[in-house]
XYZ file of C-alpha atoms in Angstrom:
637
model
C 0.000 0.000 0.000
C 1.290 3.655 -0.667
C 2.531 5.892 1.850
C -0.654 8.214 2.212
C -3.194 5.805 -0.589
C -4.568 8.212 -2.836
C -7.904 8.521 -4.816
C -8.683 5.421 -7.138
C -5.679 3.285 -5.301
C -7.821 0.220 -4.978
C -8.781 -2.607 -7.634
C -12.810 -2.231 -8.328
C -13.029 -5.851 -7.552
C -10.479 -6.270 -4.690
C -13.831 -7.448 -2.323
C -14.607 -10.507 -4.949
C -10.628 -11.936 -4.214
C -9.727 -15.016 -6.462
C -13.068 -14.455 -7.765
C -12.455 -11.503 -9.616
C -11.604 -13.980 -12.795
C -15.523 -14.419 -13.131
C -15.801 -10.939 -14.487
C -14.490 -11.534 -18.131
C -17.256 -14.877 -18.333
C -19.450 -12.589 -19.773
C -17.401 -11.825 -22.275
C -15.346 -14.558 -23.154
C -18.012 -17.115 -23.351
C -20.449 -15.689 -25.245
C -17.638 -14.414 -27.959
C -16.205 -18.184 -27.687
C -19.754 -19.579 -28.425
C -19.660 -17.120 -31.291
C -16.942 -18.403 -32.861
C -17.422 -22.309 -32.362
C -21.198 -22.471 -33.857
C -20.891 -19.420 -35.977
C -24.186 -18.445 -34.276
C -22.905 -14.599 -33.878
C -23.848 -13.566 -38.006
C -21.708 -13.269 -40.583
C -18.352 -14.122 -40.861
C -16.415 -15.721 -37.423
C -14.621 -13.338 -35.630
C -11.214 -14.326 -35.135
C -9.379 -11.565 -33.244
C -12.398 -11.326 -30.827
C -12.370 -14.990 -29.817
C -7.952 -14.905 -29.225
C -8.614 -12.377 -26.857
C -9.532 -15.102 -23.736
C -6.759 -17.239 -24.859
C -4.278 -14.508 -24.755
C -5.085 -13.441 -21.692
C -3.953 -17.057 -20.759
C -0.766 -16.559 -22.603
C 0.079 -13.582 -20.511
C -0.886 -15.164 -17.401
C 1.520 -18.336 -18.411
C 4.012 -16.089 -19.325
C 4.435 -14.429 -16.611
C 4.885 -17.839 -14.643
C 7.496 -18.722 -16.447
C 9.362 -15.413 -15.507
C 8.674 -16.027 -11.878
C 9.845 -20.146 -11.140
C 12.797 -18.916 -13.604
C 13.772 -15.748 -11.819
C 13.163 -17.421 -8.139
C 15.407 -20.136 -9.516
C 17.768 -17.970 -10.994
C 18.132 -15.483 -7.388
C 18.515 -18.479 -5.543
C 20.994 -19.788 -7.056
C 23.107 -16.594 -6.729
C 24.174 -16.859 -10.206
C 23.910 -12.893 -12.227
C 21.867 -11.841 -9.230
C 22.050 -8.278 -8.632
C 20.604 -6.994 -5.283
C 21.414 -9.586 -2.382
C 18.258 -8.246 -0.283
C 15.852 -11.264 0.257
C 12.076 -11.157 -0.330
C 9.660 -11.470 2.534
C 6.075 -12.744 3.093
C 5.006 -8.692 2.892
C 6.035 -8.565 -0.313
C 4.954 -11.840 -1.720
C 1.203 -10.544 -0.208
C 1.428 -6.995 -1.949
C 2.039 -8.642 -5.027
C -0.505 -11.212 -4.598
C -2.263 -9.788 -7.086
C -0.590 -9.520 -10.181
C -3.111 -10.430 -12.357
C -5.190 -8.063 -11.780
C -3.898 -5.724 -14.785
C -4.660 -8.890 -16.771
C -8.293 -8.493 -16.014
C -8.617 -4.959 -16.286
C -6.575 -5.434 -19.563
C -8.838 -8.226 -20.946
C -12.208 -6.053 -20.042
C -11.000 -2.913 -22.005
C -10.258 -5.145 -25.131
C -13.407 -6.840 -25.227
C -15.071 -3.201 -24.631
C -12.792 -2.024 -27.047
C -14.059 -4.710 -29.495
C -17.953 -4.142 -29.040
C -17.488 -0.311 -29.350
C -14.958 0.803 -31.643
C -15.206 0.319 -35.516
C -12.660 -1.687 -36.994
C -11.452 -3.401 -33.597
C -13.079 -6.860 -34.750
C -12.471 -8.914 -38.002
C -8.396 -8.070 -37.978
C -6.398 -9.725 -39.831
C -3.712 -12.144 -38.944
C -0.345 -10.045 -40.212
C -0.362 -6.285 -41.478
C 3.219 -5.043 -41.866
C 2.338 -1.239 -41.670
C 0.332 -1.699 -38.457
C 3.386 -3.504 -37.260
C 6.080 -0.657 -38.257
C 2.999 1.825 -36.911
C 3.612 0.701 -33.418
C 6.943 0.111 -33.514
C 7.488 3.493 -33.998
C 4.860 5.259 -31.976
C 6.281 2.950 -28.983
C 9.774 4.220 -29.357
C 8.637 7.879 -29.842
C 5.114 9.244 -27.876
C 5.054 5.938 -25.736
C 8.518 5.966 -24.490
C 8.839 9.812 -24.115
C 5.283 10.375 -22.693
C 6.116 7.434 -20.003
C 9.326 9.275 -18.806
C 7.556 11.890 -17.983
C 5.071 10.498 -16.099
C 7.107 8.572 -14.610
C 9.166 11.605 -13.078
C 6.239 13.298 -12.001
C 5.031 9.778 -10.091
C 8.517 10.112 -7.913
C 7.040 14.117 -6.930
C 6.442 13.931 -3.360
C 2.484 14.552 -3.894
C 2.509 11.344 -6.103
C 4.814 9.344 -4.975
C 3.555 9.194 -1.452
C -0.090 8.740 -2.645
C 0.561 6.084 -5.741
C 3.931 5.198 -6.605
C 5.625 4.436 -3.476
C 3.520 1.012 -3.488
C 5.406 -0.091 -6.267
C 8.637 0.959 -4.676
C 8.213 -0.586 -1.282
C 9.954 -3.935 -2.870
C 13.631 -2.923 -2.893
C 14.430 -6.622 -4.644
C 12.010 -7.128 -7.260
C 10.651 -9.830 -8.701
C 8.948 -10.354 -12.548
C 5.558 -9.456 -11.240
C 6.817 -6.493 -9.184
C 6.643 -4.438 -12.640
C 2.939 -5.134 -12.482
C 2.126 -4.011 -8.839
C 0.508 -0.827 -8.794
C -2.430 1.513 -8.078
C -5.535 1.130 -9.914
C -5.083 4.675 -11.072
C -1.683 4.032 -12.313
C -2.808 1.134 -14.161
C -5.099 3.202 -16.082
C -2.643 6.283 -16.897
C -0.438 2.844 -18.293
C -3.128 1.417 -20.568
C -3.704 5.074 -21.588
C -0.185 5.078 -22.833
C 0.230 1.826 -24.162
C -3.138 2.354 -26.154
C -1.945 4.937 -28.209
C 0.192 2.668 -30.731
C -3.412 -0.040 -30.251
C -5.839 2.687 -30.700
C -3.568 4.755 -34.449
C -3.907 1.464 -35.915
C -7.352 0.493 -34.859
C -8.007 4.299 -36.463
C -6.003 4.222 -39.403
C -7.147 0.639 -40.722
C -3.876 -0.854 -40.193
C -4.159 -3.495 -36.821
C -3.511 -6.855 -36.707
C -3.756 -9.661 -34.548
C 0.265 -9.973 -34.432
C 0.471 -6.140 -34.081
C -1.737 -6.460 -30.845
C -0.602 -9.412 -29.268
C 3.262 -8.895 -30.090
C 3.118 -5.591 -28.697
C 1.485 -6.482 -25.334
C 3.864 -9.829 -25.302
C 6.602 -7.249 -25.709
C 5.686 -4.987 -22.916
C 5.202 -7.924 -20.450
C 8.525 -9.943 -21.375
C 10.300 -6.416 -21.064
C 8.387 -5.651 -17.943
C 9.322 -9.157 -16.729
C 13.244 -8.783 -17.258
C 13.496 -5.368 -15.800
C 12.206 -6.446 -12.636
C 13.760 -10.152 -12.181
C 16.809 -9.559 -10.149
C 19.372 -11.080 -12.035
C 21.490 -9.762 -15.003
C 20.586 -11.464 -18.541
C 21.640 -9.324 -20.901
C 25.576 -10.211 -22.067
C 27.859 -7.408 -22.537
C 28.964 -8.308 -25.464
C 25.622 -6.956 -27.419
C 26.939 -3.374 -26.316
C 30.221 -4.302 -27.304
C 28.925 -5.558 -30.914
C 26.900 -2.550 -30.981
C 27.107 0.228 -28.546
C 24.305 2.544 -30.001
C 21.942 -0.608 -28.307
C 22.522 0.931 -24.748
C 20.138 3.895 -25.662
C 17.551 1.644 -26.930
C 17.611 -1.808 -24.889
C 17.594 -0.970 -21.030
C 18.783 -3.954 -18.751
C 17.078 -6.054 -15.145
C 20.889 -3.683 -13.451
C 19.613 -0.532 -15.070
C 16.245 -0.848 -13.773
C 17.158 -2.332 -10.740
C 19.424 0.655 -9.826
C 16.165 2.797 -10.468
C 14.737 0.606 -7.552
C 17.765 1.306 -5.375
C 18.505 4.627 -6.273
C 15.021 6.008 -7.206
C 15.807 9.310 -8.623
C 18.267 7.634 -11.846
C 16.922 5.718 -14.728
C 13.340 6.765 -15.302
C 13.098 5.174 -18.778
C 10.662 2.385 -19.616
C 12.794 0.179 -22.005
C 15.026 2.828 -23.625
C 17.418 4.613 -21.847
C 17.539 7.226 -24.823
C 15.352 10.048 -22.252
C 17.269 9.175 -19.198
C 20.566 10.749 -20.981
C 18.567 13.445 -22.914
C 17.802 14.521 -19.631
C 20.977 13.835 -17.633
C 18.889 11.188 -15.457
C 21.074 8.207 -16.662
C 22.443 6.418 -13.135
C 26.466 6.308 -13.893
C 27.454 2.809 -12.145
C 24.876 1.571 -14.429
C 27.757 -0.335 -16.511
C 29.700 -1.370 -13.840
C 27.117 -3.100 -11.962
C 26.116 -4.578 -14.995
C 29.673 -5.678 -15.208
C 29.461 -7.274 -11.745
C 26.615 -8.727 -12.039
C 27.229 -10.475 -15.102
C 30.283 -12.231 -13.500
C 29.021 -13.421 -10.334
C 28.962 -17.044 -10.029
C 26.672 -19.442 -8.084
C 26.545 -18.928 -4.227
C 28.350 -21.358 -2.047
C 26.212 -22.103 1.174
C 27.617 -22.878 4.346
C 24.421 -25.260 5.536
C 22.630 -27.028 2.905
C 19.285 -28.658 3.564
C 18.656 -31.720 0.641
C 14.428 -31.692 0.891
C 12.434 -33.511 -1.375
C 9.329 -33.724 -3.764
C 5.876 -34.981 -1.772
C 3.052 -35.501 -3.876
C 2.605 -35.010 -7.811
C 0.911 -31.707 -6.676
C 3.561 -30.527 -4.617
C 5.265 -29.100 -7.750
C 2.692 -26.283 -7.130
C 3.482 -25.417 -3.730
C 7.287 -25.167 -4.253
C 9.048 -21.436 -3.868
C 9.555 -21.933 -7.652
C 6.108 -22.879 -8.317
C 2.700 -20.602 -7.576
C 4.217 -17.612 -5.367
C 1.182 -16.610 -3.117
C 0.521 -21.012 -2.370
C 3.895 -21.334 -1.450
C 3.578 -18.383 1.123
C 0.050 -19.638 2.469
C -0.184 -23.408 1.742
C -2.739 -24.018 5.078
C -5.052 -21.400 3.137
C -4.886 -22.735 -0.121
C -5.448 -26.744 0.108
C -9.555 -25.871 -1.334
C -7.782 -23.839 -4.301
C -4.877 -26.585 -4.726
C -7.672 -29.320 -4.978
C -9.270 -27.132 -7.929
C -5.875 -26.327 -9.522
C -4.564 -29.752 -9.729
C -8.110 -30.717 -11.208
C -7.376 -28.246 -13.800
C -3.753 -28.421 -14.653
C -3.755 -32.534 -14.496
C -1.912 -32.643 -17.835
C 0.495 -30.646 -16.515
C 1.219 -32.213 -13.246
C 1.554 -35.680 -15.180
C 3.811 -34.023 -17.392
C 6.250 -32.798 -14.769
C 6.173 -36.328 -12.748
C 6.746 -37.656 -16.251
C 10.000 -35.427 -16.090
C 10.930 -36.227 -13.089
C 11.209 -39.790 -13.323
C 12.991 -40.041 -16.355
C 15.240 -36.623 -16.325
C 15.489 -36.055 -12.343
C 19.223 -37.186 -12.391
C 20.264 -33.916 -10.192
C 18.906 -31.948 -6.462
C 18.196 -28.216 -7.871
C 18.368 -25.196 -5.968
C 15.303 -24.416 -4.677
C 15.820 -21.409 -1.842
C 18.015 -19.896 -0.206
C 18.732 -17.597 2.915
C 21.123 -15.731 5.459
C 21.167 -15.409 8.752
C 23.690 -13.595 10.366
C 27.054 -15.299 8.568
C 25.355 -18.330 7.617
C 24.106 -18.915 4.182
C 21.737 -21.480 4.324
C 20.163 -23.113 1.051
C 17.688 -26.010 0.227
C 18.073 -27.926 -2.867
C 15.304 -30.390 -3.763
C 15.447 -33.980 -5.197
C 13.405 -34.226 -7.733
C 11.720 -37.346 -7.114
C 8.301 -37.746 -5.043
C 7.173 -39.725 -2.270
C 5.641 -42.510 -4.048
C 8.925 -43.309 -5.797
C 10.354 -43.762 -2.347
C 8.273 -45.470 -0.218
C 6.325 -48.146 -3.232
C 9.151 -47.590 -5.938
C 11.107 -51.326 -6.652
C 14.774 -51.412 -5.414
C 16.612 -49.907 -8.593
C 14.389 -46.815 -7.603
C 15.659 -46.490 -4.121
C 18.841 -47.272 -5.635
C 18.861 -44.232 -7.885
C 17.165 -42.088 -5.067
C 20.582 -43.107 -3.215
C 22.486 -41.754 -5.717
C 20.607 -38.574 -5.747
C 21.227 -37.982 -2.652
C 25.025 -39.176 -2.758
C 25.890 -37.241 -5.856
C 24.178 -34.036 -3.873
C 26.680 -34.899 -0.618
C 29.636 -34.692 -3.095
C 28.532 -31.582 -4.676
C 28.170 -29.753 -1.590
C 31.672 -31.217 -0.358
C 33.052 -29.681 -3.710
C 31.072 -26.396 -2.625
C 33.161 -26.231 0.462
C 29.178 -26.547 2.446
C 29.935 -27.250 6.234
C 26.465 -29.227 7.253
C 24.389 -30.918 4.961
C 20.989 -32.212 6.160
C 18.886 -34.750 5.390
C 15.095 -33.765 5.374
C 11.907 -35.001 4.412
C 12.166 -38.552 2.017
C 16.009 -38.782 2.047
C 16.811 -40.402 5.277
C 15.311 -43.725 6.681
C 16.327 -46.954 8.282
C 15.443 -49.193 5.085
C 16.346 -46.143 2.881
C 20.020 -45.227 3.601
C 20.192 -46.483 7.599
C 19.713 -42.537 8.246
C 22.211 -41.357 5.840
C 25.171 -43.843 7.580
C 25.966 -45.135 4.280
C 27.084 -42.335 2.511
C 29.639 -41.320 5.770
C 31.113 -45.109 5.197
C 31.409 -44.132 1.486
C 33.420 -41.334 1.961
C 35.196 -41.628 5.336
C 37.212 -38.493 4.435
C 34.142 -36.588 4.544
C 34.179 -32.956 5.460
C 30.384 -31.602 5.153
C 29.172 -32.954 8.331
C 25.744 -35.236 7.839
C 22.681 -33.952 10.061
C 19.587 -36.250 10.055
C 18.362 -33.907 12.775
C 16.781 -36.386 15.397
C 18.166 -34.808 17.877
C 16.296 -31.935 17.935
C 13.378 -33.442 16.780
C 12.900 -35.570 20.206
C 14.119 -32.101 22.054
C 10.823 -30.604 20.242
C 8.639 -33.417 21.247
C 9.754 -33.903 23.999
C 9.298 -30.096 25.522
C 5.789 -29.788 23.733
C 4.588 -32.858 26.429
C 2.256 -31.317 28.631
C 3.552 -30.403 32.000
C 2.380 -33.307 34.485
C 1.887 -35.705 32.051
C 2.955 -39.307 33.724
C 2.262 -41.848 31.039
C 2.700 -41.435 26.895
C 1.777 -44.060 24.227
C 4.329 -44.179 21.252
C 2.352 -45.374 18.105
C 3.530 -45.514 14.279
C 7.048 -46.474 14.992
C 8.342 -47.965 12.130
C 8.648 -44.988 9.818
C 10.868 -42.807 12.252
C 12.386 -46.054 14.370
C 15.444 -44.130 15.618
C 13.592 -40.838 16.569
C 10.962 -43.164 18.450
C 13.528 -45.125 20.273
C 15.369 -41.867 21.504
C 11.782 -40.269 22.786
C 11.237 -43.450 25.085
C 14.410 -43.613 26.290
C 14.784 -40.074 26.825
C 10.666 -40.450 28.427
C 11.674 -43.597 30.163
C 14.855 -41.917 31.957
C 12.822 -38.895 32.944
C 10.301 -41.102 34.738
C 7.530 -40.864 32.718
C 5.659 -44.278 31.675
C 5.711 -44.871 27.980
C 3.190 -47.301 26.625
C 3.736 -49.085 23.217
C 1.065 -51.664 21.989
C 2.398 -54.537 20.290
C 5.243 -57.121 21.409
C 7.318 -56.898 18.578
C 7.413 -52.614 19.123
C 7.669 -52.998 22.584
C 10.611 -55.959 21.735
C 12.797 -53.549 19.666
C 12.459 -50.630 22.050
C 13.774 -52.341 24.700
C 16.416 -53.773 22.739
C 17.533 -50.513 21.546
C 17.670 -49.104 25.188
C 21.040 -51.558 25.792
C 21.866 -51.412 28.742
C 19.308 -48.533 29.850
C 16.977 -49.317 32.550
C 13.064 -49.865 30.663
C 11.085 -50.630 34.121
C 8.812 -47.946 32.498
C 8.670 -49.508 28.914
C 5.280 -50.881 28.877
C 3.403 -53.288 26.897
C -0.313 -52.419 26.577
C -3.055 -52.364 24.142
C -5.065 -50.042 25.696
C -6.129 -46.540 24.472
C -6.980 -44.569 27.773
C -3.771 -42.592 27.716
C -4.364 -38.742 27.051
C -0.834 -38.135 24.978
C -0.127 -40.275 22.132
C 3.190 -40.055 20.239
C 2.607 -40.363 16.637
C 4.831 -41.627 13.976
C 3.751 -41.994 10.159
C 2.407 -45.417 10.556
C -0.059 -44.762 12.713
C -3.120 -46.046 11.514
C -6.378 -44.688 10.928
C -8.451 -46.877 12.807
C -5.646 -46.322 16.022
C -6.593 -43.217 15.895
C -10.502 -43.663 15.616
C -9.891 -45.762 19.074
C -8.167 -43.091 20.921
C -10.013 -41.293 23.667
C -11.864 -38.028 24.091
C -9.284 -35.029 24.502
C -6.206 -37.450 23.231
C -3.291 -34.918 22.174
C -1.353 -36.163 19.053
C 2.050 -35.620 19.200
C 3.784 -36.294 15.598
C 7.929 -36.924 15.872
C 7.655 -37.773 12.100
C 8.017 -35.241 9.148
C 4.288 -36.161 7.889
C 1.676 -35.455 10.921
C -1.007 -37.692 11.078
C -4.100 -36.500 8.736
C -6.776 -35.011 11.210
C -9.839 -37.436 11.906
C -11.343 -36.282 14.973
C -12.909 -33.344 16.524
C -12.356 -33.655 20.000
C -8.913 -34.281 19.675
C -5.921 -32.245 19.919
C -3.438 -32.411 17.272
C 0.237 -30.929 17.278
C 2.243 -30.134 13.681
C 5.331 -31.731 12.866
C 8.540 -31.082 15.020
C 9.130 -27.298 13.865
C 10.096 -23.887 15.585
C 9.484 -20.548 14.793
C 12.443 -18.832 12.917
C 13.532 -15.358 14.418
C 13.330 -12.284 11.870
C 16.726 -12.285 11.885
C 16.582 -14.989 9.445
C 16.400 -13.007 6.203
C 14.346 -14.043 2.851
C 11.625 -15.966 4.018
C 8.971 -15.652 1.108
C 7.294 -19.342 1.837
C 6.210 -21.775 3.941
C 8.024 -25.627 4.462
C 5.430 -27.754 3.071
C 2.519 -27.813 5.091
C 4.059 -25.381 7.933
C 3.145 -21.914 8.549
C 4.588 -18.810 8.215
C 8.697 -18.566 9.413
C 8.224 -21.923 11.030
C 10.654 -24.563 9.670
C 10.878 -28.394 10.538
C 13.237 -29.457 13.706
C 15.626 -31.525 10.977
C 15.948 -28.325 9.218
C 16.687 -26.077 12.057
C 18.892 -28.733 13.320
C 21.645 -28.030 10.297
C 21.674 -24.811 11.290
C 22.036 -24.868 14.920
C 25.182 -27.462 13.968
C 26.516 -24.836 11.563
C 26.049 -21.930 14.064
C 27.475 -23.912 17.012
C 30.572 -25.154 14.667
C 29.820 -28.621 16.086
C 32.353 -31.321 14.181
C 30.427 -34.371 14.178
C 27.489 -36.151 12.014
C 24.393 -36.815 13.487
C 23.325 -39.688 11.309
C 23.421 -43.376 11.450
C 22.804 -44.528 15.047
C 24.605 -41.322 16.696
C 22.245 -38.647 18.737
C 24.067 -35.511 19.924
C 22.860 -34.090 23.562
C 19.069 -33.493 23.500
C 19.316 -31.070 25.654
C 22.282 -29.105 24.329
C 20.970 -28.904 21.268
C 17.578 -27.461 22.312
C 19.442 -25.052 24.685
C 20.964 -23.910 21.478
C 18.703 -23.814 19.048
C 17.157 -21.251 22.097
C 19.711 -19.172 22.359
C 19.744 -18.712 18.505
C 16.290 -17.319 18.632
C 13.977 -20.035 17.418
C 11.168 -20.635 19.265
C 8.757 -23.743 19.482
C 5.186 -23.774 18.343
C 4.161 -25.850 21.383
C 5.080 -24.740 24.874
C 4.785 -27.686 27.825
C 2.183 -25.658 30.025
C 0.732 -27.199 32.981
C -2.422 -29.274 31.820
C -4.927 -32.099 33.927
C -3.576 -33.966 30.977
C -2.636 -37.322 32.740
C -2.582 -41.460 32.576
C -5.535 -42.861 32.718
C -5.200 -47.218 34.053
C-alpha cells in the first residue's frame, strides 16, 4: 500500500478476491460460443475470440518469468541486489493479475465499441512498423515523464511508493501498482493499439506482439538477475540507448531518482537522469557465479501436486499453503496434464537436487536444494528406484563437499532406516568426509519432547516404524525422565527395549489399551488407532508427515518445527505444510550445527545431547510452536 493511498488506489473488484476472474465470463463465453457455432452472423470473428486465450498466454508467461527468476536469485548466479524477499512482499504482489483483467475487459469493450477493432487480420506489416514506432517515440517519451512526475512527493507518497516498497524485485513487481496508475499505463500503451485500430492498419500480431513485448520487457526489468551479455553493447554500442537492462532498472529501484526510462534509456541521458554505475554493476553482475552455502538442507518432492506449492512454483501457495489446500484441490483438477507431465520429467530426467531457496542469517548462508523425485517413488518404488534415489542424494553430498558446504541435512524422504540407515551409508562411502551429515533427530525428540504437557505421567508411542530411531530416543529419553511410555504390540515394545542396551526400561510398557491422554505419533499410525483413541487425546507427531486429522475432540500438534527469528532473512514461503517462518526441527537442526561449529554427524545410530541442542537452538532465537504448560492432561489405568 502507498505511503498516504490516494484517490482510485484500490482494484474495483479487490472485495470478490480469487473471484475476480468471473468478471471476463461474460465476455469470453459468449464471444467463444460465437466463434465455435458461428451463431454470432456473418463471418467468425477471429481476433475477438484470441482475446480469452491470450489473456492465458500472458498469465503463463508471466509464470514462467517467476519459477525462472526465483530459480535464478537463488541460485546466486547474475543476481544483482542480495536483499531477500519477505512474506510482505509476496502478499502486496498477490495480485498480479489483476492488470490482466482490467486489460482483458477494455479489449473486449474495445471490441464491441470501436469500428474496426473486430475482423483483424492475422499479419499487417504497416500496423506492425505503426507501433513500432509510436512505442519508441510518444510511448517511451510520454512514459518518462510520467514517470518523473510519479517520484514528486504529492505522487509518490499517494501512488507510486507502493510499487517501490519492494527494494528486490521480482517479474511481477513491474505489475504491482495503483488502480489509477494502471489506467494512466493502458492510456499510454493504447496509443500505438488505438492509431492502428483508427487508421485501418491493426492486426492480430500487431496487438498481441506488442502487449507480449511490454510484459517480457516488464518481466526482465524487474527479475533480479542480469541477462543481458555485454557483449551486445560491445557488438553494438548505439543498443545501450535503446535496450535498457534487469541492473539498469534495478538501480532505479535502489537509487530512485536515476533511470526513469521504460525500455530505452535514450530520455534518461537526454535529460541527464542516466544512473552512472549503471555499466559497472552490470559488469558485476554479469560475472558473479553461483553462491556457495555454508548449511545445505537436501528436501524432497511430496506428492505429484507438490510441484505447485514449491518457492519456484505458484508464489502466493507457497507463502500460504494451510489457506490454499480448497484452491490446490481445484488447480490440480485443472492443470492434471500438466502435473503428469512434470512427474513424467521427473522420473525419467530427475538425475540432479536443484536449488530451490536460499537464505542468510547472520554469517550463515543457508540453502535447500530439492530432489526431484516424489514420495511414491520412495516409499512403493522397486529397489533400482531407491537405488537411484541413493544416488541422488550421494551425488548431492559430493557436490556440496566440492562447494566447500559445512552441514548438509537430510530432510523429508532422504533419510530412513530401510532407505540409507539414516544417511550412515554415505559417511562409510566417503570416510574423508568434510560436510558434516545432520539427520536432525536430535532436535526433533528435544521438540517433542518439551511440547509434552507439563504433568503428564504416562505417553503411548504409536507408528514407529517410519521414524524407528527418533521413536527409540523419545522413550528412552521419556523412560529416563520417569515418565511411563506405553507401546502396543510385542514386537514394538521388543525392539524398544532392545535398543535401550543397557538402559533401565522398568517404564517400557506393553499395553493395548487406548486410555492414555498423549499419544506419540509416527507416520504409521493407523487410521483406525486413531478412531480408538479417547476423548481429549493430544497427538504428538515426531515424524516429518503429521497424522491426517480425523477427529474433533482431539488435539493435534504439527510436525517437530520452531518458529524462525526475523533475523533470518528471505523468508517468502512456507516448508510444506508449515506456517509462516516456522521450519521443521531436521531443518533447524543443520543450522544450529553450523552456528554452534559442532564437528560431528548426526546420522546413522549417533544422537548428539538433547538437551544441548535445544538449549541452542534457544539461544539462537527459534522458538517452538508448542510450549509444555501445565495441563490435567494425565494417565488414565
Amino acid at each position: 500500500m502507498a505511503t498516504t493511498p490516494g484517490f482510485l488506489t484500490d482494484w474495483p473488484w479487490k472485495s470478490l478476491g480469487c473471484f475476480k476472474h468471473v468478471l471476463l465470463a461474460p465476455w469470453a463465453i459468449p464471444k467463444t460460443y460465437e466463434f465455435i457455432t458461428g451463431n454470432g452472423g456473418g463471418e467468425r470473428d477471429l481476433s475477438t475470440f484470441l482475446i480469452f486465450p491470450f489473456l492465458i498466454w500472458r498469465m503463463i508467461h508471466n509464470q514462467l518469468w517467476i519459477s525462472f527468476s526465483r530459480y535464478r536469485t537463488a541460485k546466486g548466479t547474475t543476481r544483482i541486489v542480495d536483499r531477500g524477499i519477505e512474506f510482505d512482499q509476496v502478499d502486496r504482489e498477490a495480485g498480479w493479475d489483476d492488470q490482466i483483467v482490467f486489460n482483458g475487459l477494455l479489449f473486449y469493450i474495445g471490441a464491441m465499441s470501436l469500428t474496426g477493432a473486430t475482423h483483424l487480420p492475422l499479419w499487417r506489416l504497416d500496423g506492425v512498423v505503426i507501433t513500432v514506432l509510436l512505442h519508441a517515440g510518444p510511448v517511451e517519451f510520454l512514459y518518462y515523464w510520467l514517470h518523473r512526475a510519479l517520484h514528486h512527493h504529492f505522487l509518490y507518497s499517494r501512488y507510486h511508493s507502493h510499487h517501490h516498497s519492494s527494494i528486490a524485485t521480482e517479474p511481477i513487481t513491474s505489475v504491482i501498482h495503483p488502480f489509477a496508475e494502471h489506467i494512466a499505463y493502458f492510456t499510454l500503451f493504447a496509443i500505438p493499439m488505438l492509431t492502428t485500430i483508427l487508421t485501418g492498419t491493426a492486426s492480430i500480431v500487431s496487438f498481441a506482439g506488442y502487449i507480449t513485448y511490454i510484459d517480457l520487457m516488464n518481466n526482465m526489468g524487474h527479475c533480479n538477475f542480469e541477462l543481458v551479455p555485454a557483449s551486445l553493447f560491445s557488438a553494438f554500442p548505439p543498443l545501450k540507448l535503446l535496450l535498457y537492462t534487469p541492473t539498469y532498472h534495478s538501480l532505479h529501484h535502489t537509487q530512485f531518482r536515476t533511470n526513469y526510462s521504460l525500455f530505452m534509456p535514450l530520455y534518461d541521458h537526454l535529460y541527464a537522469t542516466a544512473d552512472e554505475s549503471t555499466d559497472d554493476l552490470h559488469e558485476r553482475s554479469l560475472n558473479r557465479g553461483d553462491e556457495s552455502p555454508d548449511v545445505v538442507h537436501l528436501t524432497h518432492l511430496t506428492t505429484p501436486e507438490s510441484v505447485y506449492r514449491l518457492r519456484l512454483g505458484f508464489a502466493y501457495l507457497a507463502a500460504s499453503p494451510d489457506a490454499a489446500d480448497g484452491r490446490l484441490r481445484l488447480l490440480h483438477r485443472l492443470l492434471w496434464p500438466v502435473t503428469l507431465w512434470t512427474m513424467g520429467l521427473t522420473w525419467l530426467y530427475g538425475r540432479a537436487a536443484f536449488v530451490l531457496e536460499r537464505h542468510r542469517f547472520g554469517d550463515v548462508r543457508l540453502q535447500t536444494w530439492a530432489l526431484p523425485k516424489y514420495r511414491i517413488q520412495v516409499r512403493y518404488a522397486m529397489q533400482w528406484q531407491k537405488e537411484a534415489i541413493n544416488s541422488l542424494i550421494e551425488d548431492a553430498i559430493v557436490e556440496a563437499e566440492g562447494k566447500g558446504v559445512k552441514v548438509l541435512t537430510l530432510g523429508l524422504l532422504n533419510q530412513g532406516e530401510e532407505l540409507n540407515g539414516y544417511g550412515e551409508i554415505y559417511v562409510r562411502k566417503n570416510p574423508g568426509l568434510r560436510t558434516k551429515l545432520v539427520d536432525g533427530s536430535s532436535l526433533a525428540v528435544a521438540v517433542v519432547l518439551n511440547s509434552i504437557p507439563k504433568g503428564t505421567t504416562q505417553v503411548a508411542i504409536r507408528g514407529t516404524p517410519a521414524l524407528f530411531k527418533v521413536a527409540s530416543a523419545l522413550a528412552q529419553s521419556l523412560c529416563q525422565r520417569g515418565l511411563q511410555v506405553v507401546v502396543p504390540t510385542k514386537k514394538e515394545y521388543d525392539r524398544l527395549r532392545q535398543s535401550f542396551g543397557t538402559t533401565s526400561h522398568a517404564n517400557l510398557l506393553l499395553s493395548k489399551a487406548h486410555s492414555t491422554k498423549v499419544w506419540l505419533v509416527g507416520e504409521g499410525l493407523s487410521e483406525e488407532e486413531q478412531k480408538q483413541a479417547g476423548k481429549g487425546t493430544l497427538f504428538i507427531p515426531f515424524s516429518q508427515f503429521p497424522p491426517k486429522k480425523l477427529r474433533e475432540d482431539c488435539f493435534y500438534h504439527t510436525t517437530p518445527a520452531l518458529t524462525a527469528p526475523k533475523s533470518l532473512e528471505n523468508v517468502d514461503s512456507c516448508e510444506n505444510w508449515l506456517g509462516r517462518r516456522v521450519m521443521s526441527a531436521w531443518r533447524v537442526a543443520g543450522l544450529v550445527h553450523a552456528l554452534e561449529k559442532w564437528e560431528e554427524h548426526e546420522c546413522g545410530d549417533r544422537m548428539l545431547d538433547v538437551d544441548k541442542v535445544w538449549e541452542a537452538a534457544l539461544r539462537h532465537g527459534f522458538r517452538p510452536l508448542h510450549s509444555s504448560p501445565p495441563s490435567p492432561v494425565v494417565a488414565y489405568n
